Coordinates of C-alpha atoms and ligand atoms in Angstrom, one line a residue:
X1 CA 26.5 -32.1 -46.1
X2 CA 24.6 -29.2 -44.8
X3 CA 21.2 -28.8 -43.6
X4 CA 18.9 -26.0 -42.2
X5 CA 17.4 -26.1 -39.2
X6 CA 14.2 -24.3 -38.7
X7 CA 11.8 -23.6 -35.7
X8 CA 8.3 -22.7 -37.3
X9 CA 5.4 -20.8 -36.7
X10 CA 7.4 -17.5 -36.5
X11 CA 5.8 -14.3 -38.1
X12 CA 7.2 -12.9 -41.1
X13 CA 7.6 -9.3 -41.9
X14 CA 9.7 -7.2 -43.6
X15 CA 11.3 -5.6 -47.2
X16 CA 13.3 -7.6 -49.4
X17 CA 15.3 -6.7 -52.3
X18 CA 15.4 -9.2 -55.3
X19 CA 18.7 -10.2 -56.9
X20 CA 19.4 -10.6 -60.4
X21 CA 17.7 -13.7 -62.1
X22 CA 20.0 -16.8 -62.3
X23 CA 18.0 -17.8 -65.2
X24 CA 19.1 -14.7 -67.1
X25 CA 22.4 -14.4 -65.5
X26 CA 23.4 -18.2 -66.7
X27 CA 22.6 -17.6 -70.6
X28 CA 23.8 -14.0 -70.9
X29 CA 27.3 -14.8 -69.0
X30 CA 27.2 -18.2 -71.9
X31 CA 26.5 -15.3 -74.6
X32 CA 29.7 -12.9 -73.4
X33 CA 31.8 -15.9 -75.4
X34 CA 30.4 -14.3 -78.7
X35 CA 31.4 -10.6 -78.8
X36 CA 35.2 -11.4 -78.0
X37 CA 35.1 -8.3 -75.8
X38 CA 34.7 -7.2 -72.7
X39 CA 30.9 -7.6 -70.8
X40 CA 30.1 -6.6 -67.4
X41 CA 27.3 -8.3 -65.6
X42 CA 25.5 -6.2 -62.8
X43 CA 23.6 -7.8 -60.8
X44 CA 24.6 -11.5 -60.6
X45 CA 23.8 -13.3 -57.5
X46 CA 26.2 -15.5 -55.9
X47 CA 24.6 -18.8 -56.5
X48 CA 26.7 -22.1 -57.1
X49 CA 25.5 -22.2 -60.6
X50 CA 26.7 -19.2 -61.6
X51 CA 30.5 -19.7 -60.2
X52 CA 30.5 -23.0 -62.5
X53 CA 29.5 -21.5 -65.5
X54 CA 31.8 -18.3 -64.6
X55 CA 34.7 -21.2 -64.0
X56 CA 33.6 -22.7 -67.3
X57 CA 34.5 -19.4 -69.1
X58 CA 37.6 -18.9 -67.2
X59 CA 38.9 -22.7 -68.1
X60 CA 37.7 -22.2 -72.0
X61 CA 40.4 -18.8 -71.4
X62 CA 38.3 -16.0 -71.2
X63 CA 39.5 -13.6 -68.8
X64 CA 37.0 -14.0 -65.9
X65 CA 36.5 -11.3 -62.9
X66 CA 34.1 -11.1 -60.1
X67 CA 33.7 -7.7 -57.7
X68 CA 30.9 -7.9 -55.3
X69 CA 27.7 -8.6 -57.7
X70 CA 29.6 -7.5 -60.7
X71 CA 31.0 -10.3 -63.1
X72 CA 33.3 -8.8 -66.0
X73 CA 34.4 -11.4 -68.9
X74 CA 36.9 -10.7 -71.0
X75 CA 36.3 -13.2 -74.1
X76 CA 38.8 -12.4 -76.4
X77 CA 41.4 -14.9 -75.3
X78 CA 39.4 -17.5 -75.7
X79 CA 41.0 -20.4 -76.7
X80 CA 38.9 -23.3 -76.5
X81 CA 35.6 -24.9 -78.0
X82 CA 35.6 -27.7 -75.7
X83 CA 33.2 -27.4 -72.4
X84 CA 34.9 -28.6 -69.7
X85 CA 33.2 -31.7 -68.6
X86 CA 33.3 -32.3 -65.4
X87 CA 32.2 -29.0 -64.5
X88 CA 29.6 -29.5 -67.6
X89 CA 28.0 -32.2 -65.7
X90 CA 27.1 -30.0 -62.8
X91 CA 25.1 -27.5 -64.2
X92 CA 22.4 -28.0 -67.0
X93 CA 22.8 -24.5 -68.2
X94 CA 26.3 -25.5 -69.8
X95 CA 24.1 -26.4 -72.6
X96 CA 23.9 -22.4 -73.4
X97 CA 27.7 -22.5 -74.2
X98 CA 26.6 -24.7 -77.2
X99 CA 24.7 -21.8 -79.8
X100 CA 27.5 -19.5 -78.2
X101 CA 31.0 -21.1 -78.9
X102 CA 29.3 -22.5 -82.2
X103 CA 29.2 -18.7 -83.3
X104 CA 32.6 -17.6 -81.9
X105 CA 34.7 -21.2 -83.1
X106 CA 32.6 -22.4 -85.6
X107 CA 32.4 -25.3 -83.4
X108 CA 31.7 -27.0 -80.2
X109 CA 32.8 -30.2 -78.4
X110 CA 30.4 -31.2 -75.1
X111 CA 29.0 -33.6 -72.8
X112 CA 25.3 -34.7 -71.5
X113 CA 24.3 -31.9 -69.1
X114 CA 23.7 -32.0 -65.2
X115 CA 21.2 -30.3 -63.1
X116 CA 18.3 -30.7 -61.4
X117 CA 17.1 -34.7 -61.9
X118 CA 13.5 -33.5 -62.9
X119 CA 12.9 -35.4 -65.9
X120 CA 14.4 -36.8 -68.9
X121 CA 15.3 -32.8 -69.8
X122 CA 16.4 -34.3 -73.7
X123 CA 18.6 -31.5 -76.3
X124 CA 16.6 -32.5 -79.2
X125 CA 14.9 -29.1 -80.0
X126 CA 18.3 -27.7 -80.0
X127 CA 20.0 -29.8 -82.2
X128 CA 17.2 -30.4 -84.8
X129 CA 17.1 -26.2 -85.0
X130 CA 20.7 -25.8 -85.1
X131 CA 21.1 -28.1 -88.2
X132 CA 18.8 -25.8 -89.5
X133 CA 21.8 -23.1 -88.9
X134 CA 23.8 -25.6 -90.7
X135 CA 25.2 -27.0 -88.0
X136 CA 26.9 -30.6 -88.0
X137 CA 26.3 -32.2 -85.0
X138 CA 27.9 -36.1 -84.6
X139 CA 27.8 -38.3 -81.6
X140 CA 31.0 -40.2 -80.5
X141 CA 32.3 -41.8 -77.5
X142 CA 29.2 -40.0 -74.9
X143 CA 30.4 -36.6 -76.9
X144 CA 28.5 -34.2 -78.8
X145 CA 30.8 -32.7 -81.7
X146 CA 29.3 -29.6 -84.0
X147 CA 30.7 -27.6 -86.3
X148 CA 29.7 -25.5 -89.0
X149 CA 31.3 -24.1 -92.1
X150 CA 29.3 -21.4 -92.3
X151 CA 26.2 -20.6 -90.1
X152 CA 23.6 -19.7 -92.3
X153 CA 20.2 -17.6 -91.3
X154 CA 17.4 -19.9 -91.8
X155 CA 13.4 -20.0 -90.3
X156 CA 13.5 -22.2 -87.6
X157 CA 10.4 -23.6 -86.1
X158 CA 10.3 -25.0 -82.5
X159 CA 8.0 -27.9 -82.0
X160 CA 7.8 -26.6 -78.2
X161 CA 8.7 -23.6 -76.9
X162 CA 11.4 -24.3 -75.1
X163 CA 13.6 -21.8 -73.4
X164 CA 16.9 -23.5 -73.4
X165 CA 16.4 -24.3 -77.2
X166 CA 15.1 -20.9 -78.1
X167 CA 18.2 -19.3 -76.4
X168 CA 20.7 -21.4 -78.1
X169 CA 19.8 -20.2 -81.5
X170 CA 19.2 -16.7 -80.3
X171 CA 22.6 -16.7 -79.6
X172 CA 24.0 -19.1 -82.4
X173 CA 22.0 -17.1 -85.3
X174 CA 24.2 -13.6 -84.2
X175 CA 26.7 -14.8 -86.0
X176 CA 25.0 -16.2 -89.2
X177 CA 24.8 -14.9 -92.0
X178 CA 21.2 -13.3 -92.9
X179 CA 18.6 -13.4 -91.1
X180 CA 17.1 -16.2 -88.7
X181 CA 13.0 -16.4 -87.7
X182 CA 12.7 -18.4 -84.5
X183 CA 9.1 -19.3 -85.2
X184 CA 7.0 -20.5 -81.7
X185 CA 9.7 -19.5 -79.6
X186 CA 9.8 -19.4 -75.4
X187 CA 8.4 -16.0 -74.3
X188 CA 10.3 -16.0 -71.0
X189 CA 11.5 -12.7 -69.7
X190 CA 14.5 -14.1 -69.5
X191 CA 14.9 -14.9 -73.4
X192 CA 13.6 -11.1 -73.5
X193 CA 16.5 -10.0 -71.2
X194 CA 19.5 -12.0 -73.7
X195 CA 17.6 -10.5 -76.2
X196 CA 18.1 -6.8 -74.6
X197 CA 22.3 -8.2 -73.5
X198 CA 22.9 -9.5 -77.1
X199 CA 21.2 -6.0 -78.3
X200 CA 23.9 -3.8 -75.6
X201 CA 26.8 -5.6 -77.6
X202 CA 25.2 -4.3 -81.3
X203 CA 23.5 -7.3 -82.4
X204 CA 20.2 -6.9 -84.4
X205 CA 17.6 -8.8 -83.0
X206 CA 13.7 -8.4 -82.4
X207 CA 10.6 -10.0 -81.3
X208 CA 11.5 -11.8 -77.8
X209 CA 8.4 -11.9 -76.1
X210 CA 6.4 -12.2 -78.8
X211 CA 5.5 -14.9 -81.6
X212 CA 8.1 -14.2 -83.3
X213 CA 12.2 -13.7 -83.2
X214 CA 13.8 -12.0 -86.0
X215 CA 17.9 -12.2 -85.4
X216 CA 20.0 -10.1 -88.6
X217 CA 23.1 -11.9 -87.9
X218 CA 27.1 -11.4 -89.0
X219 CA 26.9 -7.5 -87.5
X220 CA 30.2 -6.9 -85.2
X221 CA 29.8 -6.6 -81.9
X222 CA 31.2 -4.6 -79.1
X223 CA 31.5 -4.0 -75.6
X224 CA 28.7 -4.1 -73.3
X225 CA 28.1 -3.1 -69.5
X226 CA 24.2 -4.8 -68.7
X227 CA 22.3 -5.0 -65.6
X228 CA 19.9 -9.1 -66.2
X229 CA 16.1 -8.3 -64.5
X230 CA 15.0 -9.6 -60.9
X231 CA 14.6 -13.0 -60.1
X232 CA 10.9 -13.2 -60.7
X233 CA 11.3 -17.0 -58.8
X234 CA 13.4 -15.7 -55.9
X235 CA 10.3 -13.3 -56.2
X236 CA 7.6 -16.0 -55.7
X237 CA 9.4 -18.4 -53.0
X238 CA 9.6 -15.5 -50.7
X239 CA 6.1 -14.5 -51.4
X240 CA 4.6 -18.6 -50.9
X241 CA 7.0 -18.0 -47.7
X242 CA 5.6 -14.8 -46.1
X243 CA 1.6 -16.2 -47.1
X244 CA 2.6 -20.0 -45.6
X245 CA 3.9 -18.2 -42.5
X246 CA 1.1 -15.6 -42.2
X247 CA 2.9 -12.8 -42.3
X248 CA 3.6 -9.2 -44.7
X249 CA 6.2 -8.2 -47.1
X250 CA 7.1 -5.8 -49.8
X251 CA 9.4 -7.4 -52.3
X252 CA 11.5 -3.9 -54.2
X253 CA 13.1 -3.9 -57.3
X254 CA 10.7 -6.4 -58.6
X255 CA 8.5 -6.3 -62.1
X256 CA 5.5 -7.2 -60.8
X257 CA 3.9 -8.6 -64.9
X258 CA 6.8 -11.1 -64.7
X259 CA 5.0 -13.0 -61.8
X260 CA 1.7 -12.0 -62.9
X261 CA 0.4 -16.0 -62.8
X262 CA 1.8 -15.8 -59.7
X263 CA 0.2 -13.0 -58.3
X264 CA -3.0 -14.3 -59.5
X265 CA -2.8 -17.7 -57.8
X266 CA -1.8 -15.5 -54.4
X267 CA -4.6 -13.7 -54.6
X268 CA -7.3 -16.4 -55.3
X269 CA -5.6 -18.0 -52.2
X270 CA -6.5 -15.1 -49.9
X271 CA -3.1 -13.0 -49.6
X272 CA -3.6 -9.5 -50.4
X273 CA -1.4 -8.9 -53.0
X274 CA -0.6 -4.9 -54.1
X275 CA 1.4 -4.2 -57.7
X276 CA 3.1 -1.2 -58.0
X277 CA 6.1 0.1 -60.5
X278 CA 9.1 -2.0 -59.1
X279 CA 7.4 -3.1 -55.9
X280 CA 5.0 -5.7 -55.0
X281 CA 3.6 -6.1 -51.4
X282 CA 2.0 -9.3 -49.7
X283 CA 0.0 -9.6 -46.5
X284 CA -1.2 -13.1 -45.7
X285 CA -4.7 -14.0 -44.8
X286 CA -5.5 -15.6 -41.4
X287 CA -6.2 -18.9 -42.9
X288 CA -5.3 -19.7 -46.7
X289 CA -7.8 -21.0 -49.5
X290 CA -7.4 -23.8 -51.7
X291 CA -7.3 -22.2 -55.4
X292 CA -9.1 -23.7 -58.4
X293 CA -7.3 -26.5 -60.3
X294 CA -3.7 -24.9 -62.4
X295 CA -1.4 -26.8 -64.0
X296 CA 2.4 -25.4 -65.6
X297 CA 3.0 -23.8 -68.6
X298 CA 5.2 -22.1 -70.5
X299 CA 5.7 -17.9 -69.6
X300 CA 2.8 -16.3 -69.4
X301 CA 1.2 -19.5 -67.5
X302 CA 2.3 -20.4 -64.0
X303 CA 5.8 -21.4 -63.8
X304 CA 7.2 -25.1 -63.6
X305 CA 9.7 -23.1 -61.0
X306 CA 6.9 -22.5 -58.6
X307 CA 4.9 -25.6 -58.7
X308 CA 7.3 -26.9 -55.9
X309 CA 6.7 -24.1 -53.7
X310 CA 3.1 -24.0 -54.4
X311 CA 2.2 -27.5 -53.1
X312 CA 3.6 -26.1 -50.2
X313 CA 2.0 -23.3 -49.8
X314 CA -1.7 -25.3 -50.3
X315 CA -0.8 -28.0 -47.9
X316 CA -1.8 -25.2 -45.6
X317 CA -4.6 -24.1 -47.3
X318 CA -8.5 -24.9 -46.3
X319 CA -9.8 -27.0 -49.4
X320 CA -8.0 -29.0 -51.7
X321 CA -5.8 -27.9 -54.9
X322 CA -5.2 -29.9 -57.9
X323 CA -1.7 -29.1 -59.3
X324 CA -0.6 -30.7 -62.8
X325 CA 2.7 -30.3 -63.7
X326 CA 3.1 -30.0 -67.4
X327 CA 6.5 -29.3 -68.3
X328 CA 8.8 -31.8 -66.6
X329 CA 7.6 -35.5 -66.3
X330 CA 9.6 -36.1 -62.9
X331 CA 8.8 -33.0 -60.6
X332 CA 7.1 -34.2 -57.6
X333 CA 10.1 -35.8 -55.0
X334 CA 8.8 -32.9 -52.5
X335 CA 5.8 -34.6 -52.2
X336 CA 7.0 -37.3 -50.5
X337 CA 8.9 -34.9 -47.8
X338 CA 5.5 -32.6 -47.7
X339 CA 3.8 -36.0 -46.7
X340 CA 6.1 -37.2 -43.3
X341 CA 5.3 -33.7 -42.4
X342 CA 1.4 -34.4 -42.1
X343 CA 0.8 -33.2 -45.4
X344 CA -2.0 -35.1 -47.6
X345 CA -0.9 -35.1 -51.3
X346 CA -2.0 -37.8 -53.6
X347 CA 0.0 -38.1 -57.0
X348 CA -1.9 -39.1 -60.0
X349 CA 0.6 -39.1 -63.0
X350 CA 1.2 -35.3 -63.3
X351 CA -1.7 -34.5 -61.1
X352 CA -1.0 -33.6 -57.4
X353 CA -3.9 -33.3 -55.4
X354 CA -3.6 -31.4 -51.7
X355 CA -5.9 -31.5 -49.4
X356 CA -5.1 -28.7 -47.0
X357 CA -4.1 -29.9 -43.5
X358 CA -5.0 -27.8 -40.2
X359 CA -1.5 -28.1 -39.4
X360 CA 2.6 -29.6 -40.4
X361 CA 4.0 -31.2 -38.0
X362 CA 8.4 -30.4 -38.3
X363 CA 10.3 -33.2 -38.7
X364 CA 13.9 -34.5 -41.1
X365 CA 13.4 -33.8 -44.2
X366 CA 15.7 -34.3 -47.7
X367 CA 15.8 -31.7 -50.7
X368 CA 15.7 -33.7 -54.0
X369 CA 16.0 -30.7 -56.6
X370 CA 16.4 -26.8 -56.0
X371 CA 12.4 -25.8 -56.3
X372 CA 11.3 -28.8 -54.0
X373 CA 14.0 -28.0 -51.6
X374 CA 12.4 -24.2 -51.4
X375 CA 9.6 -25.8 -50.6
X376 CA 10.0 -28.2 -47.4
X377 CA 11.8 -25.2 -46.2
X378 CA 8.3 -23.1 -46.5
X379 CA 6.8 -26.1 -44.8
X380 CA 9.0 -25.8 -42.3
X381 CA 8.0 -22.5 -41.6
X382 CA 4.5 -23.4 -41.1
X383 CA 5.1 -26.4 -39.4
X384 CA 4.7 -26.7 -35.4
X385 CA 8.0 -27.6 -34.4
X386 CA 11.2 -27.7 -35.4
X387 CA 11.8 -29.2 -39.3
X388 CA 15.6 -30.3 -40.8
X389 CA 15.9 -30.2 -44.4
X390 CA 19.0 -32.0 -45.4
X391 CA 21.0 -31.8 -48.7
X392 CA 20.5 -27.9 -48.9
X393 CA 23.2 -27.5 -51.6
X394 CA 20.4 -28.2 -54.2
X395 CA 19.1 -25.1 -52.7
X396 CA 22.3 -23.2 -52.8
X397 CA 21.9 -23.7 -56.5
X398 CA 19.1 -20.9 -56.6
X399 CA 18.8 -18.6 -53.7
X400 CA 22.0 -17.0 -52.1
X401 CA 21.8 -17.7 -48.9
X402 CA 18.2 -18.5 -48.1
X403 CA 18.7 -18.3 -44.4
X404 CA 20.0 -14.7 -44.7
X405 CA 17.0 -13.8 -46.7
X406 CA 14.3 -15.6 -44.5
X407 CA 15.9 -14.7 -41.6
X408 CA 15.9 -11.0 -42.4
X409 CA 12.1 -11.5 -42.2
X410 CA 12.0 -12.8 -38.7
X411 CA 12.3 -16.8 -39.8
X412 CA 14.2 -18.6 -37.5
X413 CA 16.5 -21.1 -40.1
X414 CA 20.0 -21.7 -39.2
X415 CA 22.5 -23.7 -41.8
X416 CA 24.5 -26.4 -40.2
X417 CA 26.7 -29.1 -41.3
X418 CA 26.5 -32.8 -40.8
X419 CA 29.3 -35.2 -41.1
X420 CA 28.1 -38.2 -43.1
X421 CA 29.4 -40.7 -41.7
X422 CA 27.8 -39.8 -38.2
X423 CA 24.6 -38.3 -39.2
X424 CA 25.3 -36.1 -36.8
X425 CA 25.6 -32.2 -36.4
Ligands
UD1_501 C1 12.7 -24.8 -68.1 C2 11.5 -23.9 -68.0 C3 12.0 -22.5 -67.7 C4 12.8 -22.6 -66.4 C5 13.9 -23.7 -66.5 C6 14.7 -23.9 -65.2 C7 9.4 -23.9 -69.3 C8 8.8 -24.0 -70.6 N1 10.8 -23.9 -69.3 O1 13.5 -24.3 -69.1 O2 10.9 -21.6 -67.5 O3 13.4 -21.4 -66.0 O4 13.3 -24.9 -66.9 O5 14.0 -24.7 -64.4 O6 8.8 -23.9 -68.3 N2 12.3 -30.4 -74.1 C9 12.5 -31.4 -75.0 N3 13.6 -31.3 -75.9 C10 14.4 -30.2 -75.9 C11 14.3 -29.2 -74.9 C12 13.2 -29.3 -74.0 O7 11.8 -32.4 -75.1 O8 15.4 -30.2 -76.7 C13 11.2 -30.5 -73.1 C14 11.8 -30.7 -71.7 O9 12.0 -32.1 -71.4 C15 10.7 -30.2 -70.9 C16 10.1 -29.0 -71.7 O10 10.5 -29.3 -73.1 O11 9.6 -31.1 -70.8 C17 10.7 -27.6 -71.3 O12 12.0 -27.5 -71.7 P1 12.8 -26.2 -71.7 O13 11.9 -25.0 -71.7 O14 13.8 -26.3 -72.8 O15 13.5 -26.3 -70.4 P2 14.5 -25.3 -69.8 O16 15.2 -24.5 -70.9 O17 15.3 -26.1 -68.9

């Protein structure tokens, strides 16, 4: 297991460049499976969830290459609608394969997905829109098998907007014929940016973003070279960083609308918070404030991603915060950790409510889930002493490197290992 060790109080200040979104990286490397060409990925971080879904593609036969942040995938030797699953089971966005390899094959043999244990995270919304494609979808012995004669363009309403389920039949209605309305669907930048991929490789989609998607499927598609957006989350835990610490960044290559609820919430808290075109600078107040009540929402409202970090960021805050988290039912492990550090967070079903502490006092902590992992470390960082967080790979599952990041800011975080049978470093 390895852990970070961090000494807080240290002042933060510097530039940071953000790297590609994983969030759009994950589904646009699934969606290279449907041209049968070649796609290369600027931009993709190296995160541990994006090497499993690139050794996904690689043991499904796609021709699978890696050069510094550039992934290229070859897809026309594909040779396989099954998704692998043991490496299935360690990483929820394996889902994405399903619309994908349903539109190359015609079908698609998987397993329950992994990830983050943050709620019950069911498939339903997928599979009830694409039987609307006309997809068969059976369940036998823990496996889901669909297939599909034909895929056929159909209006398919989402009874949530859900990104994963929006994605899917983005990318399974590109190969049906006629056309497909995804009516309610998630208006993520991120379902915007496979939107803009799926468009590089000739497809004929419009809408993302808006109320409605409009996909005129069965067109052939061709090679594509695509650079995913900034990781508007990476983009937000180093801001909640710099503003718990006290200190000043500017954060390049960012689009500061994508993390405009974000921005917002820094604001009310005190931080003052500049926009410009690809830039977005941050200089934290002397003392933070506790921010009206907010609860999660789907893009534009405050991101489930950030509500871990958040609850951080307030346990340092004068006043008290009420947080509700809307979208996932089992988000809230971090409190726990936030709370051996001096923190004082009550839960009430979805409702957190902080009450901001004059100081966090470091001690052994254990990350749960990526977001709540991010966010002990930002405790640590404004905690008087020193602070371990244990079980960092969850958080290896979303920033690359986060030492290297924070520490390029002045933090002082070191990663270590610990043998598990000792305990010890
Ligand atoms: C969610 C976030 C997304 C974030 C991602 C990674 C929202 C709306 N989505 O996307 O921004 O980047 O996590 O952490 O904030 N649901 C069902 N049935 C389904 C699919 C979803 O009931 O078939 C429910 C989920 O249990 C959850 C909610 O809908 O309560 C959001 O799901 P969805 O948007 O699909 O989740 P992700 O795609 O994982």
């Amino acid at each position: 297991m390895e852990s970070y060790h961090i000494t807080g109080g240290k002042y933060l200040e510097g530039e940071y460049r953000l790297r590609g979104a994983k969030n759009a990286v994950l589904p646009i490397l699934a969606a290279t499976i449907i041209s049968g060409r070649t796609s290369i990925i600027k931009n993709c971080p190296h995160l541990s969830d994006i090497r499993t879904m690139a050794a996904i593609l690689k043991e499904m036969g796609c021709g699978v290459s890696w050069t510094e942040s550039t992934v290229s995938v070859d897809s026309s030797p594909l040779n396989s609608f099954r998704i692998p699953q043991n490496l299935m089971k360690e990483i929820r966005s394996s889902v994405f394969l399903m619309g994908p390899t349903i539109a190359r094959c015609g079908q698609v043999i998987l397993s329950d997905p992994g990830g983050c244990a943050i709620g019950k995270r069911p498939i339903d919304i997928h599979l009830t829109a694409l039987r609307l494609l006309g997809v068969d979808i059976k369940e036998e012995e823990g496996l889901l098998k669909c297939s599909a004669k034909a895929l056929k363009g159909a209006a398919v309403p989402l009874s949530f907007p859900s990104v994963g389920a929006t994605e899917n039949v983005m990318m399974a209605a590109v190969m049906a014929q006629g056309e497909t309305r995804i009516i309610n669907p998630a208006r993520e930048p991120e379902v915007v940016d496979l939107q803009n991929y799926l468009v590089s490789c000739g497809a004929d989609i419009t809408g993302a973003g808006g109320k409605e998607i409009r996909i005129k499927g069965g067109l052939p598609l061709h090679e594509s070279e695509y650079k995913p957006i900034p990781d508007r989350i990476e983009g937000g835990t180093i801001l909640a960083a710099v503003a718990a610490a006290k200190g000043k960044v500017l954060l390049k290559e960012a689009i500061p609308e994508h993390l405009e609820a974000i921005l917002d919430r820094l604001s009310e808290s005190g931080c003052n918070v500049r926009k410009d075109s690809g830039a977005i600078y941050l200089e934290a107040p002397e003392r933070l404030l506790a921010v009206t009540p907010m609860e999660t929402q789907p893009y534009p409202g405050f991101p489930t991603d950030m509500q871990s970090q958040f609850v951080a960021l307030m346990c340092c805050a004068d006043g008290t915060t009420k947080i509700t988290e809307s979208i996932f039912e089992n988000r809230f492990k971090h409190v726990a950790e936030l709370n051996k550090m001096g923190a004082d967070i009550i839960i009430n079903g979805r409702t957190a409510t902080i009450k901001g502490v004059s100081r966090l006092r470091g001690c052994r902590v254990t990350a749960a889930d990526l977001r709540g992992g991010a966010s002990l470390v930002i405790a640590g960082l404004a905690a008087e002493g020193s602070t371990i967080v244990d079980n960092i790979s969850h958080i290896d599952r979303g920033y690359e490197r986060l030492e290297d990041i924070l520490g390029g800011l002045g933090a002082q975080i070191v990663r270590t290992k610990t043998t598990k049978e000792s305990g010890k470093q």
